[in-house]
Coordinates of C-alpha atoms and ligand atoms in Angstrom, one line a residue:
X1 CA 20.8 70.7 86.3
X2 CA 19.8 74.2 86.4
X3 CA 19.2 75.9 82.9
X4 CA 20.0 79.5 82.8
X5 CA 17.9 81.9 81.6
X6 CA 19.5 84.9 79.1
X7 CA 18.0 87.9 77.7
X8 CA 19.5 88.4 74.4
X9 CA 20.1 92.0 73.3
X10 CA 22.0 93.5 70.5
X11 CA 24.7 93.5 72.6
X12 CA 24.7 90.3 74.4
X13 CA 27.9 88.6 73.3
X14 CA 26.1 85.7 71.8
X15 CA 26.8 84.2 68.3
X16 CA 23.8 84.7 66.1
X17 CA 23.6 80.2 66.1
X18 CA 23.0 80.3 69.9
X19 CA 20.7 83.4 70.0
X20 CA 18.7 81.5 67.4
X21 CA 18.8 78.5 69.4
X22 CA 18.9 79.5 73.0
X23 CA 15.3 79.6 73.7
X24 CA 14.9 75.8 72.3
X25 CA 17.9 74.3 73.1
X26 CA 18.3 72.5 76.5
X27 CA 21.7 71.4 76.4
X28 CA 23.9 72.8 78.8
X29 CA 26.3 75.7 78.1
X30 CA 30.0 75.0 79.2
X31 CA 31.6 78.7 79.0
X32 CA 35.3 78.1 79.3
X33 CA 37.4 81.2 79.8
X34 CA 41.0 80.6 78.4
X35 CA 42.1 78.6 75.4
X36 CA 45.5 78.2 76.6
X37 CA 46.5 74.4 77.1
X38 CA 43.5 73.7 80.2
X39 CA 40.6 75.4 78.2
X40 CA 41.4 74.0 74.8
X41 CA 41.9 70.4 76.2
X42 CA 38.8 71.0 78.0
X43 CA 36.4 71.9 74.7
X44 CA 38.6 69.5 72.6
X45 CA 37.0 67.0 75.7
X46 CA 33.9 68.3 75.2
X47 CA 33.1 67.6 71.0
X48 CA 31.0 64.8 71.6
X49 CA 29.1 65.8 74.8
X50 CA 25.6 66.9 74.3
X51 CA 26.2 70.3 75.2
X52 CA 26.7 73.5 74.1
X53 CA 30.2 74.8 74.1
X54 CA 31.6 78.7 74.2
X55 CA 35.1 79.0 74.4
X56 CA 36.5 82.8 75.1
X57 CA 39.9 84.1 74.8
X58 CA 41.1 87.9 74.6
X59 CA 43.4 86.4 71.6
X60 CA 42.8 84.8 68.6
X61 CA 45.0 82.0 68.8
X62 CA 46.5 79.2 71.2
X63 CA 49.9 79.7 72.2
X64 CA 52.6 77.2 72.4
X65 CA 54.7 79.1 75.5
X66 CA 57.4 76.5 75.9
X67 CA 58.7 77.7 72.1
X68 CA 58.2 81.1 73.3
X69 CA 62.1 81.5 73.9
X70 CA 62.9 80.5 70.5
X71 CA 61.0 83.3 69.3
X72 CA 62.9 86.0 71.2
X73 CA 66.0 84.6 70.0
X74 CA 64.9 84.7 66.3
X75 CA 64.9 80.8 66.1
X76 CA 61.4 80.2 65.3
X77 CA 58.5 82.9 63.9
X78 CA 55.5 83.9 65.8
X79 CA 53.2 81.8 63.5
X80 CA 55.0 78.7 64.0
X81 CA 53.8 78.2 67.8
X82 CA 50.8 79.7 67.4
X83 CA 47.3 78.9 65.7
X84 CA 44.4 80.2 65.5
X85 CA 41.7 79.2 68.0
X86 CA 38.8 79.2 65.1
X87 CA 40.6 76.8 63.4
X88 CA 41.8 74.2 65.9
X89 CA 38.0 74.3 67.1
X90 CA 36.5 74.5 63.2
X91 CA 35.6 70.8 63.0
X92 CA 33.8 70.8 66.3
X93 CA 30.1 71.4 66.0
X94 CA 29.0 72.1 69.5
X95 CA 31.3 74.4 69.8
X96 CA 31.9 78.6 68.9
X97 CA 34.5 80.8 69.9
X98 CA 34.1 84.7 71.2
X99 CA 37.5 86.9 71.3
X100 CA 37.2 89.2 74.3
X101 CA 38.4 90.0 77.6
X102 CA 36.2 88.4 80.4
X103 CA 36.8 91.2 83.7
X104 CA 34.1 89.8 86.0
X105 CA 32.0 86.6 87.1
X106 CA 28.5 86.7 88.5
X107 CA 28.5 83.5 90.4
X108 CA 24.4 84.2 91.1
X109 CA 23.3 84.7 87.8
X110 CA 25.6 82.4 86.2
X111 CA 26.8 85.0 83.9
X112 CA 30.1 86.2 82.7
X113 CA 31.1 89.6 81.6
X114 CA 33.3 89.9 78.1
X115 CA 33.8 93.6 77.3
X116 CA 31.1 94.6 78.6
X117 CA 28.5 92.1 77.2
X118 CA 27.1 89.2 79.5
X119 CA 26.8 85.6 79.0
X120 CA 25.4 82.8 80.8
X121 CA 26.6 79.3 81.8
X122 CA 25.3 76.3 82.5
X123 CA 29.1 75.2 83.6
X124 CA 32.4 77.7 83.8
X125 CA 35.6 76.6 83.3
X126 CA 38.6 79.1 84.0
X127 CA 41.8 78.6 82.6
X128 CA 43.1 82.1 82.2
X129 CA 46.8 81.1 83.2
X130 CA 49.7 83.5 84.6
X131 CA 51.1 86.4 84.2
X132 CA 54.8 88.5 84.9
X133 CA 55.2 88.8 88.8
X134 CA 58.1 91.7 89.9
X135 CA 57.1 90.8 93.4
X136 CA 55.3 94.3 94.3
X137 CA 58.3 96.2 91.4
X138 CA 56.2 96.8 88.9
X139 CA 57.9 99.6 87.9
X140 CA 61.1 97.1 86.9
X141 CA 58.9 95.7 84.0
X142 CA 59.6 98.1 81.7
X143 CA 63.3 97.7 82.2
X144 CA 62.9 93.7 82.2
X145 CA 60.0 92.3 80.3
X146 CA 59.3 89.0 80.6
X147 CA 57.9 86.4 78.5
X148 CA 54.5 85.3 78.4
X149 CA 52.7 86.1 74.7
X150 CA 53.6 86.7 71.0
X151 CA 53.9 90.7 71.8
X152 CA 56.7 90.1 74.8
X153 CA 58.8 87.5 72.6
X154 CA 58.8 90.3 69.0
X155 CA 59.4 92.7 71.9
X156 CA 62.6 90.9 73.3
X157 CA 63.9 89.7 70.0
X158 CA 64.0 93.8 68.8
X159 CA 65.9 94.6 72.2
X160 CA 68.0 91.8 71.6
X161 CA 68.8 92.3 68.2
X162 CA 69.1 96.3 68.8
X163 CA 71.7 96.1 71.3
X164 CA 73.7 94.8 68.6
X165 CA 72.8 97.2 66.6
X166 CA 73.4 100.1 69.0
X167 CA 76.4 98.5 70.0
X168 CA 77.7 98.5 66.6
X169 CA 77.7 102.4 66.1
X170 CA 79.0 103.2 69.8
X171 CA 82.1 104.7 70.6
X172 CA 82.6 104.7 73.8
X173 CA 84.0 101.2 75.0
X174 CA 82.1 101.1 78.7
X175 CA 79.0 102.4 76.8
X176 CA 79.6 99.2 74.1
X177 CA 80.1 97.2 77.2
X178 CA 76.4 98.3 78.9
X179 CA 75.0 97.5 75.2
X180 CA 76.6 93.8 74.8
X181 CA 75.8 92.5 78.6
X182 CA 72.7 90.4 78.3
X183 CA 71.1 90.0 82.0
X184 CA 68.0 87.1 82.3
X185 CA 66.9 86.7 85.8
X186 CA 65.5 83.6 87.2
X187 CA 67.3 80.1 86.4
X188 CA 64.1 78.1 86.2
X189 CA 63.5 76.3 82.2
X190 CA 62.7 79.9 80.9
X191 CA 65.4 81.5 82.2
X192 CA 68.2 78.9 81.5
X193 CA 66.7 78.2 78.1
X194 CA 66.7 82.2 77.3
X195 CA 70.5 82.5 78.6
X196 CA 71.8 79.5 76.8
X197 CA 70.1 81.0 73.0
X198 CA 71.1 84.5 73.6
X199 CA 74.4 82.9 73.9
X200 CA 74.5 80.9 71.2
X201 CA 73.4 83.7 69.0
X202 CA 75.6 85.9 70.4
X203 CA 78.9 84.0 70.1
X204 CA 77.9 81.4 67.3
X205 CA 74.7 83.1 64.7
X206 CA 76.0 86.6 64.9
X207 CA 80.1 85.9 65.3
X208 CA 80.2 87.0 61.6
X209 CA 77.8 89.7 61.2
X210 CA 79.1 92.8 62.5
X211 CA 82.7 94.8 61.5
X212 CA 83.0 96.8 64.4
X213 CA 82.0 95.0 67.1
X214 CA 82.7 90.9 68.1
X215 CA 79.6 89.7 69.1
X216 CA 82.0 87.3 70.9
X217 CA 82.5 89.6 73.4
X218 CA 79.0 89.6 74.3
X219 CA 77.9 88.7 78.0
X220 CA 75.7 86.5 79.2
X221 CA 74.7 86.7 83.1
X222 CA 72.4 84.2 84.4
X223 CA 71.2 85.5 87.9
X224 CA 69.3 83.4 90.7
X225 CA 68.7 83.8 93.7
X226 CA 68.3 80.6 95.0
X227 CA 71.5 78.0 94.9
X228 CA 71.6 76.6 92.1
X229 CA 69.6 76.9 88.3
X230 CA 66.5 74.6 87.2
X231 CA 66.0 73.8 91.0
X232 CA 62.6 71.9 90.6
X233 CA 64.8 68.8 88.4
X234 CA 67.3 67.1 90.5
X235 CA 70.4 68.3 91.8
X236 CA 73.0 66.2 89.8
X237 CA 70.4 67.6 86.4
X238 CA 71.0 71.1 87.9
X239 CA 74.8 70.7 87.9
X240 CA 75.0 69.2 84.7
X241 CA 73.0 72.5 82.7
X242 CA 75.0 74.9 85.0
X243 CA 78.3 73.0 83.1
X244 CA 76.7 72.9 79.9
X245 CA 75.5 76.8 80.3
X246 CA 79.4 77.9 81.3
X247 CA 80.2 75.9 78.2
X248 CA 77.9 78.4 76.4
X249 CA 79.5 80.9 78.0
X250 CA 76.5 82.0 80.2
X251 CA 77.9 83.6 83.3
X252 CA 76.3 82.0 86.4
X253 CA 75.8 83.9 89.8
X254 CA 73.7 82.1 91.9
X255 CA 73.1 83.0 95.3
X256 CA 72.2 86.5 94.0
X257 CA 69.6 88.8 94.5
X258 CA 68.3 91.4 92.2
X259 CA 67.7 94.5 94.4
X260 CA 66.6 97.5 91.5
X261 CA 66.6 97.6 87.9
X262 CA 66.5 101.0 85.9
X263 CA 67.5 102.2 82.4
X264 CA 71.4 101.4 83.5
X265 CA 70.9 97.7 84.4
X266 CA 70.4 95.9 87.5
X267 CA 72.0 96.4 91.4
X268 CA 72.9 93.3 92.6
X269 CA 73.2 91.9 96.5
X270 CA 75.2 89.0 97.1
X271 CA 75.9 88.3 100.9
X272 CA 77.0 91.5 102.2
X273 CA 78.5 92.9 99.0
X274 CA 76.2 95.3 96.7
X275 CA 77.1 94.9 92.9
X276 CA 75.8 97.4 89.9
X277 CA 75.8 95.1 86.8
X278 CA 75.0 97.7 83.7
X279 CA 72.8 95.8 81.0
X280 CA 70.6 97.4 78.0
X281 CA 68.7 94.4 78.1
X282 CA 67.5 92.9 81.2
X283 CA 65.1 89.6 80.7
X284 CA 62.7 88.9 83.5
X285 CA 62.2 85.4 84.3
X286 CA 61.4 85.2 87.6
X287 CA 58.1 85.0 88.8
X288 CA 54.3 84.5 87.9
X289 CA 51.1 85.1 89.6
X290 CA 48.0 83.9 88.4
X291 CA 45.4 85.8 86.7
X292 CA 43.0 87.7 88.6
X293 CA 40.4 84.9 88.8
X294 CA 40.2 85.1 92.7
X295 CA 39.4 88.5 92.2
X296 CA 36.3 87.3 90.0
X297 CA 35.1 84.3 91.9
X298 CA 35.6 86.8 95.1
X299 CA 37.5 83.8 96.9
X300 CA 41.1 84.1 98.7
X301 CA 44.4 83.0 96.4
X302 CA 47.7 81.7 97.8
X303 CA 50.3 84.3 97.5
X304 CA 50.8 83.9 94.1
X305 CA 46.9 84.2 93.6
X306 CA 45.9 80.6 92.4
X307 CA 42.2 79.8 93.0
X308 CA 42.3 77.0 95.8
X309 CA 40.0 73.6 94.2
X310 CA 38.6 70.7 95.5
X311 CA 39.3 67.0 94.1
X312 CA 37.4 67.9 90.9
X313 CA 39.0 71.0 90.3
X314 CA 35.5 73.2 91.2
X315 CA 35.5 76.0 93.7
X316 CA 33.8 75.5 97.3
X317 CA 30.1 75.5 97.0
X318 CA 30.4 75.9 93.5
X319 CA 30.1 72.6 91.5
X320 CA 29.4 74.5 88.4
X321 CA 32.6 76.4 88.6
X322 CA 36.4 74.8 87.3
X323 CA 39.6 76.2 87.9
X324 CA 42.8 74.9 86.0
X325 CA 45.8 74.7 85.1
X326 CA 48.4 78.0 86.0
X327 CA 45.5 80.0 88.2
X328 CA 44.3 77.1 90.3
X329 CA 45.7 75.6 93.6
X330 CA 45.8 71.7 93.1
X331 CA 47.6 69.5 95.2
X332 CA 48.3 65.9 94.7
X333 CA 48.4 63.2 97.8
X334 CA 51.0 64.1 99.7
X335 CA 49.9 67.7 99.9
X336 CA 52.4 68.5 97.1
X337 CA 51.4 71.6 94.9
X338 CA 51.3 70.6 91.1
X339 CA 53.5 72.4 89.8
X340 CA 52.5 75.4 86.7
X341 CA 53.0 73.1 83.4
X342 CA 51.5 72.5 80.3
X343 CA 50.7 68.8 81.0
X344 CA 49.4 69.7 84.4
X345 CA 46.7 71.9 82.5
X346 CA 46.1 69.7 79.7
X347 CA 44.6 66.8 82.2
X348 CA 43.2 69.1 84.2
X349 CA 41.2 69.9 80.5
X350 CA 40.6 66.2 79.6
X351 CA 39.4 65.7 83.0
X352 CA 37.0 68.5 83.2
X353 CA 35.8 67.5 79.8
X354 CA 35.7 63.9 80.9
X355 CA 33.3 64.9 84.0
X356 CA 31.2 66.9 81.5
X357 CA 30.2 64.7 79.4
X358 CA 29.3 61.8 81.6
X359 CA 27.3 64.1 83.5
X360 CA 25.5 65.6 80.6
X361 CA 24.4 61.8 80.6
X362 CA 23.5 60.8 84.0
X363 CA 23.9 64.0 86.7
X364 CA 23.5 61.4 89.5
X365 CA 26.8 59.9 89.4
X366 CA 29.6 61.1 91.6
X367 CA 32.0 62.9 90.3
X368 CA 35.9 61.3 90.5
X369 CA 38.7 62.3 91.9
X370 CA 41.2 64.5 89.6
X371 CA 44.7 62.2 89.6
X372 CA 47.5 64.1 87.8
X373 CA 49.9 61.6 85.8
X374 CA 53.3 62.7 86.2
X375 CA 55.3 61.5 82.6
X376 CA 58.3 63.7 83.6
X377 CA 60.1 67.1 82.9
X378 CA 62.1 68.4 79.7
X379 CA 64.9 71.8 79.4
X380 CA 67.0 72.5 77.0
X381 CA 70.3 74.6 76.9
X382 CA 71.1 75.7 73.5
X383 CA 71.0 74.1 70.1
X384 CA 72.1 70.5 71.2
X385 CA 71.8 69.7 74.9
X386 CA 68.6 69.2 76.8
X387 CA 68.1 67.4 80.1
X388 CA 65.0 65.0 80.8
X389 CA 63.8 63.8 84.2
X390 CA 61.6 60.7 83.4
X391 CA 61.6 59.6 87.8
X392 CA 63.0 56.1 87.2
X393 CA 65.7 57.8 84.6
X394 CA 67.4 60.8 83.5
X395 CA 68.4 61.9 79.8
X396 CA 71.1 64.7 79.2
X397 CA 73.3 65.4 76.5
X398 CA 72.4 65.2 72.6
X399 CA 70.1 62.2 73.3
X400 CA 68.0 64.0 76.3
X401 CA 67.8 66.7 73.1
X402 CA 66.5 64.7 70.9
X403 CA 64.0 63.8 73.3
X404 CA 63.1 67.4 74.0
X405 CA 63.0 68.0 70.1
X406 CA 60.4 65.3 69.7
X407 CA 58.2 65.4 72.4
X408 CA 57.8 69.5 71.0
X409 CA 57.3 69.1 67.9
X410 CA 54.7 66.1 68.5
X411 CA 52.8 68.3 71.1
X412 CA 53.1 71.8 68.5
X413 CA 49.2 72.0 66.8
X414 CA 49.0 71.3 63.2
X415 CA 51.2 69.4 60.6
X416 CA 52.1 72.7 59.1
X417 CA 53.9 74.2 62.4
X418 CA 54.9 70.6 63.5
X419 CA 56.8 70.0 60.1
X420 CA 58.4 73.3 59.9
X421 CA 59.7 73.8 63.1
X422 CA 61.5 70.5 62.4
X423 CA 62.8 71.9 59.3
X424 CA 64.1 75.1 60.5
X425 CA 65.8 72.7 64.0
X426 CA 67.7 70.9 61.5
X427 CA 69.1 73.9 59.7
X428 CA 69.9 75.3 62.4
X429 CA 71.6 72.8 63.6
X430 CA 73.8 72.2 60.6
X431 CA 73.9 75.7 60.2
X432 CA 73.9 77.7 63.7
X433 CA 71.7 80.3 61.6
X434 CA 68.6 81.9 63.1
X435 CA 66.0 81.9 60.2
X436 CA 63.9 85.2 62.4
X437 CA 66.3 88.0 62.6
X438 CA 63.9 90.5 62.1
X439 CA 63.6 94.1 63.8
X440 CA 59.7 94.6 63.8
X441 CA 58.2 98.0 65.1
X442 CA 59.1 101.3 64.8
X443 CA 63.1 101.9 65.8
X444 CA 63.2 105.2 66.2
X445 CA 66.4 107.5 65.7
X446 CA 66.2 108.1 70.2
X447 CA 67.5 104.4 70.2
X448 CA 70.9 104.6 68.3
X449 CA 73.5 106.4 70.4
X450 CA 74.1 110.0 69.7
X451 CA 77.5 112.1 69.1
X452 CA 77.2 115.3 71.2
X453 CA 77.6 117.2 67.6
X454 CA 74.2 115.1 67.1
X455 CA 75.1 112.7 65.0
X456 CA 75.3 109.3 65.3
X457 CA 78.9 107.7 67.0
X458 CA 80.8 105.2 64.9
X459 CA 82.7 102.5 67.1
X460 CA 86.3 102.6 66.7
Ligands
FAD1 C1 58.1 81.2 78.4 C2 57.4 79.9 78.9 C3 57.9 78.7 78.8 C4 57.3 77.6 79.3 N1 57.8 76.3 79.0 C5 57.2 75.2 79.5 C6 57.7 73.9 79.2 O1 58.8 73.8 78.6 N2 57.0 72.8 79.6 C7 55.8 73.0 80.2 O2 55.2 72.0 80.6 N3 55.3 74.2 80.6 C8 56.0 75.3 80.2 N4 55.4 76.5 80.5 C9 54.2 76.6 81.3 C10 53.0 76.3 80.5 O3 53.0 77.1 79.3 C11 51.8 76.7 81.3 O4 51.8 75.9 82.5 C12 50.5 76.4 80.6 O5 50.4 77.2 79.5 C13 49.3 76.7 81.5 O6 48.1 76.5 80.8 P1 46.8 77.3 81.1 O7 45.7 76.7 80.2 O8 46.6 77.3 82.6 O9 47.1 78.8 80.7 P2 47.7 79.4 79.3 O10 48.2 78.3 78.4 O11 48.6 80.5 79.7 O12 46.4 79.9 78.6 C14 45.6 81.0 79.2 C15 44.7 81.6 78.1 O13 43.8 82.4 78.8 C16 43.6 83.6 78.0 N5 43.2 84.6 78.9 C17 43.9 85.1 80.0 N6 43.2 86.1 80.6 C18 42.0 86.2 79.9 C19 40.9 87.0 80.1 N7 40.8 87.9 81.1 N8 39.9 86.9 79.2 C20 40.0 86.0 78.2 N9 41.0 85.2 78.0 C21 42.0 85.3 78.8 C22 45.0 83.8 77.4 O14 45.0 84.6 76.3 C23 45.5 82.4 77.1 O15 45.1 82.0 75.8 C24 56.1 77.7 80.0 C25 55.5 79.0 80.1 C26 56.1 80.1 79.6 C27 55.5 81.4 79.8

């Protein structure tokens, strides 16, 4: 193993433990970039290797995406999916955390650069995940965020919960209309998850709220482009949410292709016929595109710009280098691309970590093979039906919810968030009440609808 050597400086990134160390200690530093579900698998891995671990993330805290939704919907609060990375990683000992934004690798000098300062490796392991892909629209995102972090979720929820609102003080019925049509794009598990809770909460949390409006009347439009929704389960699964979303009241149109979106909604393209569809709050749940680690390692990405990896995960001629989880290419025997999920990542993490180890031990035996174990898929649509596709059998209904409930809550980090994500399920459930209704950020007069005389429009 190659050591590497670091100059530290007052602004070289490193904790004052390992500056104090670094000239004596011989271990090998494992930098891993990301402490998304592949990083923090990968350190967790890592706590009784003899080596030095720094784990880097430009936030404070692991995320749990797949709760995401439930957050824009005012199900669950930000700090029940999320925890803070110092804390998960307090108990560990060879192990510190830096917050930062790593832009660039240096793949000669075995250094990576965090806001500026540098810092070596021994090892590298990547597992910056994915972000929002319009497919070359950016300019659409501002019209259709999408959901990735804590920020986009509060972000959605406010939109969500303003178009209510807004809807409440309108006047003009087409206007009301455009401010009660609720557009998600993309019927993959985020987008079919996102339709069926804005529906519930539309037509069952919110029925009672309002006196001018009927929150009934809200719309729901699920669009795809592709034939049918959730298209990487089976087809009779598919079916089965596409009935259980219509009994939700989600609008389907499948077959569909988004063409623009602006401040007036989304244009629509279905066979030959063009369709305007006017929304004040369009959800983008389309696409991803990995983070810009090709960019770094100066190596070519698919089209959606995952690192392509050998058998253990590294990058060609790199052996010190490990890409995972939602930014690296992995494919499994038959040439199949593993697909961008949490338990895909979190092997990928216990495998790195498993390699590691043995090799801060003896660096003469081979490496193994990275095998991905496939224990099967989860969705949910709305507050009691999920569907589950375990290969040999399928769950739907209340039971295949159930399932989805547990396997959640036993994956969410920390008793706290475990046990009160549970509690808030079950009053939901008995209840149909959304315990996170709250409007955060400045709502500024320019959002409510104005009277031409300049003040504000009261709904019939
Ligand atoms: C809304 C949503 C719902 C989902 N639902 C499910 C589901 O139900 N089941 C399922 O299996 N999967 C689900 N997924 C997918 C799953 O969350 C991902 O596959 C998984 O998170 C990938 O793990 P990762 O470690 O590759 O990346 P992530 O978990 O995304 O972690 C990446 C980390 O890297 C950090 N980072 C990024 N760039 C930098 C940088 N430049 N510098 C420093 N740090 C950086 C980020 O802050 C983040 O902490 C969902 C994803 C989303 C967005």
């Amino acid at each position: 193993m190659q050591t590497s050597f670091h100059v530290h400086s007052k602004t070289c990134g490193c904790s004052p433990e390992i500056r104090a160390a670094g000239e004596t200690d011989t271990r090998p530093r494992v930098v891993i970039v990301g402490a998304g579900f592949g990083g923090l698998s990968a350190a967790k891995a890592l706590a009784k290797a003899d080596v030095r671990v720094t784990l880097v993330d430009r936030r404070n805290h692991h995320l749990f995406q797949p709760l995401l939704y439930q957050v824009a919907t005012a199900g669950l609060s930000p700090g029940q999916i999320a925890t803070p990375i110092r804390t998960i990683i307090r108990k560990q000992k060879n192990a510190e955390v830096l917050l930062g934004t790593v832009t660039a690798v240096d793949k000669i000098k075995r250094e990576i650069v965090l806001d500026g300062h540098r810092i070596n490796y021994d090892y590298l392991v990547i597992a910056t995940g994915a972000r929002h892909s319009y497919f070359g629209r950016d300019e659409w995102e501002q019209f259709a965020p999408g959901l990735k972090s804590l920020e986009d979720a509060t972000e959605l929820r406010k939109r969500i919960l303003l178009s209510f609102e807004k809807a409440e003080l309108e006047a003009d019925a087409e206007a009301r209309r455009r401010l009660l049509t609720f557009v998600v794009i993309g019927a993959g598990p985020t987008g079919v998850e996102m339709a069926g809770s804005i529906a519930e909460l539309a037509h069952r949390a919110l029925a009672s709220d309002f006196r001018a409006i009927d929150p009934h009347a809200a719309r729901v439009v699920l669009v795809e482009a592709g034939p049918r929704a959730l298209s990487s389960f089976p087809e009779d699964l598919s079916r089965y949410t596409e009935k259980a979303l219509g009994k939700l009241g989600v609008e389907l149109m499948m077959n569909t292709l988004v063409t623009n979106i602006s401040e007036q909604g989304v244009m629509l393209a279905k066979g030959s016929g063009a369709e305007a569809l006017p929304s004040a709050c369009v959800i983008w749940a389309a696409g991803v595109a990995a983070s810009p680690v090709a960019k770094w390692l100066g190596v070519e990405g698919d089209r959606a710009g995952r690192v392509p990896v050998g058998a253990d995960l590294t990058v060609a001629e790199h052996a010190e280098i490990f890409v995972l989880g939602d930014c690296a290419l992995v494919k499994d025997k038959t040439g199949k691309q593993l697909p961008g999920l949490a338990p895909v990542a979190k092997q990928q993490g216990e495998y790195v970590g498993r390699v590691l180890k043995a090799e801060a031990r003896d660096k003469t035996k081979p490496r193994p093979e990275f095998k991905y174990q496939d224990f099967g898929a989860l969705a949910t649509v709305g507050r009691k039906v999920a569907i589950a596709d375990f290969g040999k059998f399928k769950l739907t209904g209340f039971i295949g919810w159930l399932t989805w409930c547990l396997a959640h809550i036993y994956f969410l980090i920390g008793f706290r968030n475990r046990f009160s994500v549970a509690l808030d399920w079950t009053w939901s459930y008995l209840t149909f009440e959304r315990g996170a209704r709250l409007i955060t950020g400045p709502v500024s007069q320019s959002v409510l609808p104005a009277a031409s005389d300049g003040s504000a429009k009261r709904a019939a």
